Amino acid sequence: EAQVTQNPRYLITVTGKKLTVTCSQNMNHEYMSWYRQDPGLGLRQIYYSMNVEVTDKGDVPEGYKVSRKEKRNFPLILESPSPNQTSLYFCASSPFSGSDEQYFGPGTRLTVT
Amino acid sequence: SQQGEEDPQALSIQEGENATMNCSYKTSINNLQWYRQNSGRGLVHLILIRSNEREKHSGRLRVTLDTSKKSSSLLITASRAADTASYFCATDQAGTALIFGKGTTLSVSS
């Protein structure tokens, strides 16, 4: 089944404890991205990747890192999480670019205390 | 950088009625897309309309695009309880990202 998977789906952590949210797609898509969704603010892009080893900042990259060492994986790293990073995070992929139809993962609900 | 803005923010209708949501945007686009999100879950792509298209249909969905007014509308005909969800428009930004609006929350009651 063609899909985007994210792990974990739910995470409660404490301020400053490094964490990684994994994202994987099995559709051989070149483009992948991360969004966060907050009430009243909608979805905002954090980082995106046009291909392996090519990543770039979105609208709200502060406090996040990403890497794209393999085509299928695009992990989101929070080196020192803070409470303002409490949010619902979505990974998405598309065949070639950010203009294409996006395939979204199920979401990761992160709480930082 | 918010691009699309949906209107209304919330809409409540009865099963069988039509639901219309509108989206306005600010800058030129290559395409405009509509997505559905069931509560707290991932977004699902509904339809993509290109800037040179005026209308597009998919099942019970009808999307229009007016580039002169920088606006789009999504019509869901004969709504069902299962259509209860949030609906987002999204516009492409130079191929690097989709910019999403804040969404319209649709509630369909039986």
CSV table of C-alpha atoms in Angstrom, one decimal:
chain,number,residue,atom,x,y,z
A,1,GLU,CA,0.0,0.0,0.0
A,2,ALA,CA,1.3,3.4,-1.0
A,3,GLN,CA,1.7,5.4,2.2
A,4,VAL,CA,3.7,7.9,4.3
A,5,THR,CA,4.4,6.6,7.8
A,6,GLN,CA,5.5,8.6,10.8
A,7,ASN,CA,6.7,7.5,14.2
A,8,PRO,CA,6.0,8.0,16.9
A,9,ARG,CA,2.3,9.0,16.6
A,10,TYR,CA,2.2,10.5,20.1
A,11,LEU,CA,5.1,11.8,22.2
A,12,ILE,CA,5.3,13.6,25.5
A,13,THR,CA,8.8,14.8,26.4
A,14,VAL,CA,10.5,17.4,28.5
A,15,THR,CA,12.3,20.6,27.6
A,16,GLY,CA,15.8,20.0,26.2
A,17,LYS,CA,15.6,16.3,25.6
A,18,LYS,CA,16.6,15.7,22.0
A,19,LEU,CA,14.1,13.8,19.9
A,20,THR,CA,13.6,12.5,16.4
A,21,VAL,CA,10.4,12.0,14.5
A,22,THR,CA,10.8,9.6,11.6
A,23,CYS,CA,9.1,9.8,8.3
A,24,SER,CA,9.2,7.2,5.5
A,25,GLN,CA,7.4,6.9,2.2
A,26,ASN,CA,7.3,3.9,-0.2
A,27,MET,CA,6.3,5.7,-3.4
A,28,ASN,CA,9.7,6.7,-4.6
A,29,HIS,CA,8.8,10.3,-4.3
A,30,GLU,CA,11.5,12.9,-4.7
A,31,TYR,CA,9.9,15.7,-2.7
A,32,MET,CA,9.3,15.5,1.1
A,33,SER,CA,8.4,18.1,3.6
A,34,TRP,CA,7.4,18.7,7.2
A,35,TYR,CA,4.6,20.8,8.5
A,36,ARG,CA,3.3,21.8,11.9
A,37,GLN,CA,-0.3,22.5,12.6
A,38,ASP,CA,-1.4,24.8,15.4
A,39,PRO,CA,-4.9,26.0,16.3
A,40,GLY,CA,-5.6,29.4,14.6
A,41,LEU,CA,-2.4,29.2,12.6
A,42,GLY,CA,-3.1,26.4,10.2
A,43,LEU,CA,-0.3,24.4,8.6
A,44,ARG,CA,3.1,25.9,8.3
A,45,GLN,CA,6.0,24.3,6.5
A,46,ILE,CA,9.1,23.6,8.6
A,47,TYR,CA,11.6,22.2,6.1
A,48,TYR,CA,11.4,20.5,2.7
A,49,SER,CA,13.6,18.4,0.5
A,50,MET,CA,13.7,18.3,-3.3
A,51,ASN,CA,15.8,15.2,-3.4
A,52,VAL,CA,18.5,13.2,-1.5
A,53,GLU,CA,21.0,15.5,0.2
A,54,VAL,CA,19.0,18.6,-0.8
A,55,THR,CA,17.1,20.3,2.0
A,56,ASP,CA,15.9,23.8,2.5
A,57,LYS,CA,14.0,25.9,5.1
A,58,GLY,CA,10.3,26.5,5.1
A,59,ASP,CA,8.5,29.2,6.9
A,60,VAL,CA,9.2,28.1,10.5
A,61,PRO,CA,12.6,26.3,10.6
A,62,GLU,CA,13.9,27.6,13.9
A,63,GLY,CA,14.6,24.9,16.4
A,64,TYR,CA,14.4,22.0,13.9
A,65,LYS,CA,16.8,20.1,11.8
A,66,VAL,CA,16.3,17.6,9.0
A,67,SER,CA,18.4,15.2,6.9
A,68,ARG,CA,17.7,13.3,3.7
A,69,LYS,CA,20.3,10.6,3.3
A,70,GLU,CA,18.0,8.2,1.6
A,71,LYS,CA,15.1,8.9,-0.8
A,72,ARG,CA,12.5,7.3,1.3
A,73,ASN,CA,13.3,8.8,4.7
A,74,PHE,CA,13.1,12.3,6.0
A,75,PRO,CA,13.5,12.5,9.8
A,76,LEU,CA,12.7,15.7,11.8
A,77,ILE,CA,15.1,16.4,14.6
A,78,LEU,CA,14.5,18.6,17.6
A,79,GLU,CA,17.8,19.1,19.3
A,80,SER,CA,16.5,20.9,22.3
A,81,PRO,CA,12.7,20.9,22.3
A,82,SER,CA,10.8,23.8,24.0
A,83,PRO,CA,7.2,24.1,25.0
A,84,ASN,CA,6.4,26.3,22.0
A,85,GLN,CA,7.2,23.3,19.8
A,86,THR,CA,4.2,21.5,21.2
A,87,SER,CA,2.2,20.8,18.1
A,88,LEU,CA,0.8,18.4,15.6
A,89,TYR,CA,3.4,17.5,13.0
A,90,PHE,CA,2.8,16.1,9.5
A,91,CYS,CA,5.2,14.7,7.0
A,92,ALA,CA,4.3,14.8,3.4
A,93,SER,CA,5.7,13.6,0.1
A,94,SER,CA,5.0,14.2,-3.6
A,95,PRO,CA,6.4,12.8,-6.9
A,96,PHE,CA,8.6,15.8,-7.8
A,97,SER,CA,7.9,19.1,-6.2
A,98,GLY,CA,5.9,21.2,-3.8
A,99,SER,CA,3.4,22.0,-6.5
A,100,ASP,CA,2.3,18.4,-6.9
A,101,GLU,CA,-0.5,16.6,-5.0
A,102,GLN,CA,0.9,16.0,-1.5
A,103,TYR,CA,0.6,12.7,0.3
A,104,PHE,CA,0.4,13.2,4.1
A,105,GLY,CA,1.4,11.0,6.9
A,106,PRO,CA,-1.0,10.4,9.9
A,107,GLY,CA,0.6,13.0,12.1
A,108,THR,CA,2.7,13.0,15.3
A,109,ARG,CA,1.2,14.8,18.3
A,110,LEU,CA,4.1,16.2,20.3
A,111,THR,CA,3.8,17.7,23.8
A,112,VAL,CA,6.9,19.3,25.4
A,113,THR,CA,6.6,20.1,29.1
B,1,SER,CA,3.4,33.4,4.7
B,2,GLN,CA,-0.3,32.7,4.6
B,3,GLN,CA,-1.6,32.7,1.1
B,4,GLY,CA,-5.1,31.1,1.0
B,5,GLU,CA,-7.9,32.2,3.2
B,6,GLU,CA,-11.0,30.1,3.4
B,7,ASP,CA,-14.5,31.4,4.0
B,8,PRO,CA,-16.5,30.7,6.0
B,9,GLN,CA,-14.5,29.5,9.0
B,10,ALA,CA,-17.3,27.1,10.0
B,11,LEU,CA,-20.3,25.7,8.2
B,12,SER,CA,-23.1,23.6,9.5
B,13,ILE,CA,-25.6,21.9,7.2
B,14,GLN,CA,-28.1,19.0,7.0
B,15,GLU,CA,-27.4,15.8,5.1
B,16,GLY,CA,-28.5,16.2,1.5
B,17,GLU,CA,-27.7,19.9,1.4
B,18,ASN,CA,-24.9,21.4,-0.7
B,19,ALA,CA,-21.9,22.9,1.0
B,20,THR,CA,-19.9,25.7,-0.6
B,21,MET,CA,-16.5,26.9,0.7
B,22,ASN,CA,-14.5,29.7,-0.7
B,23,CYS,CA,-10.8,30.4,-0.9
B,24,SER,CA,-9.0,33.7,-1.7
B,25,TYR,CA,-5.3,34.1,-2.3
B,26,LYS,CA,-2.9,36.9,-2.9
B,27,THR,CA,-0.3,36.1,-5.5
B,28,SER,CA,-0.2,34.4,-8.9
B,29,ILE,CA,-0.4,30.6,-8.8
B,30,ASN,CA,0.4,27.6,-11.0
B,31,ASN,CA,-2.3,25.5,-9.3
B,32,LEU,CA,-4.7,25.4,-6.4
B,33,GLN,CA,-5.5,22.3,-4.4
B,34,TRP,CA,-8.2,21.3,-1.9
B,35,TYR,CA,-7.6,18.9,1.0
B,36,ARG,CA,-9.8,17.3,3.6
B,37,GLN,CA,-8.7,16.6,7.2
B,38,ASN,CA,-10.7,14.5,9.5
B,39,SER,CA,-10.3,15.5,13.1
B,40,GLY,CA,-6.6,15.3,14.1
B,41,ARG,CA,-5.7,13.1,11.1
B,42,GLY,CA,-3.6,13.5,8.1
B,43,LEU,CA,-4.7,15.6,5.1
B,44,VAL,CA,-6.2,13.9,2.1
B,45,HIS,CA,-5.9,15.4,-1.3
B,46,LEU,CA,-9.2,16.1,-3.0
B,47,ILE,CA,-8.6,17.9,-6.2
B,48,LEU,CA,-6.1,20.1,-8.1
B,49,ILE,CA,-7.0,22.8,-10.5
B,50,ARG,CA,-4.5,24.5,-12.7
B,51,SER,CA,-4.3,28.2,-13.3
B,52,ASN,CA,-5.5,27.7,-16.9
B,53,GLU,CA,-8.6,25.8,-15.8
B,54,ARG,CA,-11.9,27.3,-14.7
B,55,GLU,CA,-13.8,24.4,-13.4
B,56,LYS,CA,-13.1,20.8,-12.4
B,57,HIS,CA,-15.3,18.0,-11.1
B,58,SER,CA,-14.6,14.9,-9.1
B,59,GLY,CA,-17.6,12.8,-8.0
B,60,ARG,CA,-19.7,15.1,-5.7
B,61,LEU,CA,-17.0,17.8,-5.7
B,62,ARG,CA,-16.9,20.8,-8.0
B,63,VAL,CA,-14.1,23.3,-7.9
B,64,THR,CA,-14.0,26.6,-9.7
B,65,LEU,CA,-11.1,29.0,-10.1
B,66,ASP,CA,-11.2,32.6,-11.0
B,67,THR,CA,-7.7,33.9,-11.4
B,68,SER,CA,-8.8,37.4,-12.1
B,69,LYS,CA,-10.4,37.6,-8.6
B,70,LYS,CA,-7.8,35.3,-7.1
B,71,SER,CA,-10.4,33.1,-5.7
B,72,SER,CA,-11.7,29.5,-5.8
B,73,SER,CA,-14.7,27.7,-4.5
B,74,LEU,CA,-15.3,24.1,-3.5
B,75,LEU,CA,-18.9,22.8,-3.8
B,76,ILE,CA,-19.8,19.5,-2.2
B,77,THR,CA,-23.2,18.3,-3.4
B,78,ALA,CA,-25.6,16.1,-1.5
B,79,SER,CA,-23.5,16.2,1.7
B,80,ARG,CA,-23.3,13.2,3.9
B,81,ALA,CA,-22.4,12.9,7.6
B,82,ALA,CA,-19.1,11.4,6.4
B,83,ASP,CA,-18.2,14.7,4.8
B,84,THR,CA,-17.8,16.2,8.3
B,85,ALA,CA,-14.2,17.4,8.3
B,86,SER,CA,-12.0,20.5,7.8
B,87,TYR,CA,-11.3,21.6,4.3
B,88,PHE,CA,-8.2,23.5,3.3
B,89,CYS,CA,-7.2,25.2,0.1
B,90,ALA,CA,-3.5,25.3,-0.8
B,91,THR,CA,-1.6,27.2,-3.4
B,92,ASP,CA,1.8,26.4,-4.7
B,93,GLN,CA,4.7,28.6,-4.1
B,94,ALA,CA,7.3,28.3,-6.9
B,95,GLY,CA,7.3,24.6,-6.7
B,96,THR,CA,8.9,24.5,-3.2
B,97,ALA,CA,5.8,24.4,-1.0
B,98,LEU,CA,2.1,24.5,-0.7
B,99,ILE,CA,0.8,27.4,1.3
B,100,PHE,CA,-2.3,26.3,3.2
B,101,GLY,CA,-5.2,28.4,4.4
B,102,LYS,CA,-6.6,28.0,7.9
B,103,GLY,CA,-9.5,25.9,6.7
B,104,THR,CA,-13.3,25.7,6.8
B,105,THR,CA,-14.8,23.3,9.4
B,106,LEU,CA,-17.8,21.6,7.9
B,107,SER,CA,-20.3,19.8,10.1
B,108,VAL,CA,-23.0,17.7,8.4
B,109,SER,CA,-25.8,16.5,10.6
B,110,SER,CA,-28.3,13.7,9.9
